[in-house]
Coordinates of C-alpha atoms in Angstrom, one line a residue:
Chain P
G1 CA -3.3 0.1 14.7
Q2 CA -4.8 1.0 11.5
N3 CA -6.6 -0.6 9.2
I4 CA -4.9 -0.3 6.0
D5 CA -7.2 -1.8 2.4
Q6 CA -6.3 -2.4 -1.4
P7 CA -7.9 -4.0 -4.0
T8 CA -7.0 -7.9 -4.1
E9 CA -6.6 -8.2 -8.0
M10 CA -6.5 -6.3 -10.7
T11 CA -5.9 -6.7 -14.1
A12 CA -4.7 -4.7 -17.5
T13 CA -3.7 -4.6 -21.1
E14 CA -0.1 -4.0 -22.0
G15 CA 0.5 -0.2 -22.9
A16 CA -2.1 0.7 -20.6
I17 CA -2.6 3.2 -17.6
V18 CA -2.9 1.1 -13.9
Q19 CA -3.9 3.0 -10.9
I20 CA -3.8 1.2 -7.5
N21 CA -5.2 2.3 -4.7
C22 CA -4.3 2.2 -1.1
T23 CA -7.1 3.2 2.0
Y24 CA -5.3 3.7 5.9
Q25 CA -6.6 4.4 9.1
T26 CA -4.4 6.3 11.3
S27 CA -3.8 8.8 14.4
G28 CA -0.6 9.4 13.9
F29 CA 0.3 9.4 10.2
N30 CA 3.9 10.1 9.6
G31 CA 4.3 8.7 5.6
L32 CA 3.1 5.8 3.3
F33 CA 5.4 3.5 1.3
W34 CA 4.7 1.3 -1.9
Y35 CA 7.0 -1.5 -2.5
Q36 CA 6.7 -3.7 -5.3
Q37 CA 7.0 -7.3 -4.9
H38 CA 7.9 -10.7 -7.6
A39 CA 6.5 -13.5 -7.3
G40 CA 8.8 -15.8 -5.2
E41 CA 11.2 -12.5 -4.9
A42 CA 11.3 -10.2 -2.3
P43 CA 9.4 -6.1 -1.6
T44 CA 11.6 -3.7 -3.4
F45 CA 11.1 0.2 -3.0
L46 CA 9.5 1.9 -5.5
S47 CA 8.1 4.8 -3.5
Y48 CA 7.4 7.4 -0.5
N49 CA 4.9 10.6 0.7
V50 CA 4.5 11.9 3.6
L51 CA 3.0 15.3 2.7
D52 CA -0.4 15.8 0.1
G53 CA 0.6 15.3 -3.7
L54 CA 1.6 13.6 -7.0
E55 CA 5.9 11.8 -6.6
E56 CA 6.5 11.1 -9.9
K57 CA 9.4 8.7 -10.9
G58 CA 9.8 7.0 -14.4
R59 CA 6.3 5.8 -15.3
F60 CA 5.5 5.4 -11.8
S61 CA 3.9 7.9 -9.6
S62 CA 2.3 8.2 -6.4
F63 CA -0.7 10.5 -4.8
L64 CA -1.2 10.9 -1.1
S65 CA -4.3 12.9 0.1
R66 CA -4.0 12.9 3.9
S67 CA -7.3 14.1 5.2
K68 CA -8.7 11.5 3.0
G69 CA -6.4 8.5 4.1
Y70 CA -5.9 8.0 0.6
S71 CA -2.9 6.7 -1.6
Y72 CA -2.7 5.9 -5.3
L73 CA -0.2 4.1 -7.3
L74 CA -0.3 4.8 -11.3
L75 CA 1.6 2.7 -13.6
K76 CA 2.2 4.0 -17.0
E77 CA 2.7 2.0 -20.3
L78 CA 2.6 -1.3 -18.6
Q79 CA 4.8 -4.0 -19.6
M80 CA 5.0 -7.6 -19.4
K81 CA 7.3 -6.8 -16.4
D82 CA 4.8 -4.8 -13.9
S83 CA 2.9 -8.5 -13.3
A84 CA 3.7 -8.1 -10.0
S85 CA 2.3 -7.6 -6.1
Y86 CA 2.3 -4.1 -5.1
L87 CA 2.3 -3.3 -1.3
C88 CA 1.0 -0.1 0.7
A89 CA 2.4 -0.1 3.8
V90 CA 1.6 3.2 6.5
R91 CA 3.9 4.5 9.6
D92 CA 2.1 5.3 12.4
L93 CA 3.3 7.1 15.3
S94 CA 0.3 7.0 17.8
G95 CA 1.6 4.2 19.1
G96 CA 4.6 5.3 19.3
S97 CA 6.1 2.8 17.0
Y98 CA 8.1 3.5 13.5
I99 CA 7.4 0.0 12.5
P100 CA 5.6 0.2 9.5
T101 CA 2.3 -2.0 8.4
F102 CA 2.2 -3.3 5.2
G103 CA -0.9 -4.0 3.5
R104 CA -2.2 -7.5 1.9
G105 CA -0.9 -6.3 -1.3
T106 CA -2.7 -6.1 -4.6
S107 CA -1.8 -8.7 -7.3
L108 CA -1.5 -6.6 -10.5
I109 CA -1.8 -9.0 -14.3
V110 CA -0.6 -7.2 -17.1
H111 CA -1.6 -9.1 -20.4
P112 CA -0.5 -8.8 -23.8
Chain W
G1 CA 27.2 -3.5 -2.9
A2 CA 26.0 -7.1 -0.6
G3 CA 22.0 -6.3 -0.1
V4 CA 20.7 -8.0 2.5
S5 CA 20.9 -11.7 3.0
Q6 CA 19.2 -14.6 4.7
S7 CA 20.3 -18.7 4.9
P8 CA 19.1 -21.1 4.6
S9 CA 16.6 -20.2 1.6
N10 CA 14.4 -23.2 2.5
K11 CA 14.0 -25.5 5.2
V12 CA 11.8 -28.4 6.0
T13 CA 11.3 -29.2 9.6
E14 CA 9.5 -31.9 10.9
K15 CA 6.7 -30.2 13.7
G16 CA 7.9 -29.8 17.6
K17 CA 11.5 -29.2 16.1
D18 CA 13.5 -25.8 16.6
V19 CA 15.0 -24.0 13.6
E20 CA 17.1 -21.0 13.3
L21 CA 16.9 -17.8 10.4
R22 CA 19.7 -15.9 9.6
C23 CA 20.0 -12.7 8.6
D24 CA 22.4 -10.2 7.3
P25 CA 21.7 -6.7 7.4
I26 CA 23.3 -4.5 5.3
S27 CA 25.9 -3.1 6.5
G28 CA 25.8 0.0 8.6
H29 CA 22.1 0.3 8.8
T30 CA 20.6 0.4 12.3
A31 CA 17.5 -0.7 12.0
L32 CA 16.8 -4.8 11.2
Y33 CA 12.8 -5.6 11.1
W34 CA 11.4 -9.7 10.4
Y35 CA 8.6 -10.0 9.2
R36 CA 6.3 -13.2 7.5
Q37 CA 4.5 -14.4 4.6
S38 CA 1.7 -16.6 3.9
L39 CA 1.1 -17.9 0.6
G40 CA -1.3 -14.9 -0.5
Q41 CA -1.2 -12.5 2.5
G42 CA 0.1 -9.5 3.4
L43 CA 3.0 -9.0 5.0
E44 CA 2.8 -9.9 9.4
F45 CA 5.6 -7.7 11.4
L46 CA 7.2 -10.1 14.4
I47 CA 10.2 -7.8 15.5
Y48 CA 12.1 -4.5 15.1
F49 CA 15.2 -3.5 16.1
Q50 CA 16.9 0.2 16.6
G51 CA 19.9 0.7 17.2
N52 CA 21.3 -0.5 20.9
S53 CA 17.0 0.0 21.8
A54 CA 15.0 -2.7 23.8
P55 CA 13.7 -4.8 20.1
D56 CA 10.1 -4.3 19.5
K57 CA 9.0 -7.3 19.8
S58 CA 4.7 -6.6 19.8
G59 CA 4.1 -8.6 16.1
L60 CA 6.1 -12.0 18.1
P61 CA 2.8 -14.8 17.7
S62 CA 3.8 -16.6 20.9
D63 CA 6.8 -17.1 23.3
R64 CA 7.7 -20.4 21.1
F65 CA 9.4 -17.2 18.8
S66 CA 12.6 -14.8 19.4
A67 CA 15.1 -13.1 17.8
E68 CA 18.2 -11.5 18.6
R69 CA 20.5 -9.3 17.4
T70 CA 24.3 -9.7 18.3
G71 CA 26.6 -6.8 17.9
G72 CA 23.8 -4.7 16.3
S73 CA 24.3 -6.5 12.6
V74 CA 23.3 -10.4 12.1
S75 CA 20.1 -11.4 14.2
T76 CA 19.1 -14.9 14.3
L77 CA 14.6 -15.6 14.8
T78 CA 14.8 -19.1 16.4
I79 CA 11.2 -21.1 16.2
Q80 CA 11.0 -23.2 18.5
R81 CA 8.6 -26.7 18.8
T82 CA 7.9 -26.0 15.2
Q83 CA 3.6 -26.6 14.2
Q84 CA 2.4 -26.8 11.1
E85 CA 1.1 -23.2 11.1
D86 CA 4.8 -21.4 11.3
S87 CA 4.9 -22.5 7.5
A88 CA 5.3 -19.3 5.7
V89 CA 8.2 -17.2 4.0
Y90 CA 10.6 -15.4 6.5
L91 CA 11.3 -12.6 5.1
C92 CA 14.1 -10.1 7.3
A93 CA 15.1 -6.1 5.9
S94 CA 17.1 -3.7 7.2
S95 CA 16.5 0.3 7.1
S96 CA 19.4 2.6 7.4
N97 CA 17.2 4.8 9.9
G98 CA 14.8 2.9 11.6
L99 CA 13.0 6.2 12.6
A100 CA 10.6 8.8 10.4
G101 CA 11.3 9.9 7.4
V102 CA 12.5 8.5 3.3
Y103 CA 14.2 5.4 5.1
E104 CA 13.0 2.8 3.0
Q105 CA 13.3 -1.2 3.8
Y106 CA 15.7 -3.6 1.9
F107 CA 14.4 -7.2 2.1
G108 CA 16.5 -9.8 1.7
P109 CA 15.3 -12.9 -0.4
G110 CA 13.2 -14.6 2.6
T111 CA 14.1 -18.4 4.5
R112 CA 10.5 -20.7 2.8
L113 CA 10.1 -23.1 6.8
T114 CA 8.1 -25.6 5.8
V115 CA 6.9 -28.0 9.0
T116 CA 5.4 -31.2 8.0

């Protein structure tokens, strides 16, 4: 299996930049996903990384280093609506399963 | 287009009763997943259906839990003899392809189950 570790909670100021880290341990890495989940709502897809490097999508970027078992989600120009939980999920094929495993999520609080 | 739908949205049941939770995936999606999420916890995998393959039931916490997927579309998660620890939000997700690649999961709104 894989261990996925994220900070439990982070706070940031509106307009600032925040980086949410995710570390994992796998023997058959095959992709990392980031999802956003607002309170009481379903998770929605943000990004996918399978190769090393940075993927940019508007105000959100996601970075992956496979050798370090590390990813981060970067949120720029923070808005109040970005207050949500951010879930890191990793797909590990070593057990023959294509099912992504989710971390516990990072609760981001954006304040004025 | 229509997303993933789940019913009921809320279910309150007495300990010991059976419950059925329904999921309607996005049309044409071959993969369907069930997760549950307790307050402040991450998503706990329960069961996975991919096309006509045998389901992956490795996440089911006990034999009180079972699921079916009829005709490769609608899925029902059944919990027998419910216990208070079964209280959680049950989330269903589907994806166009449950194999490798950037096939993200689309989640339904969930069913909030409360066992009293």
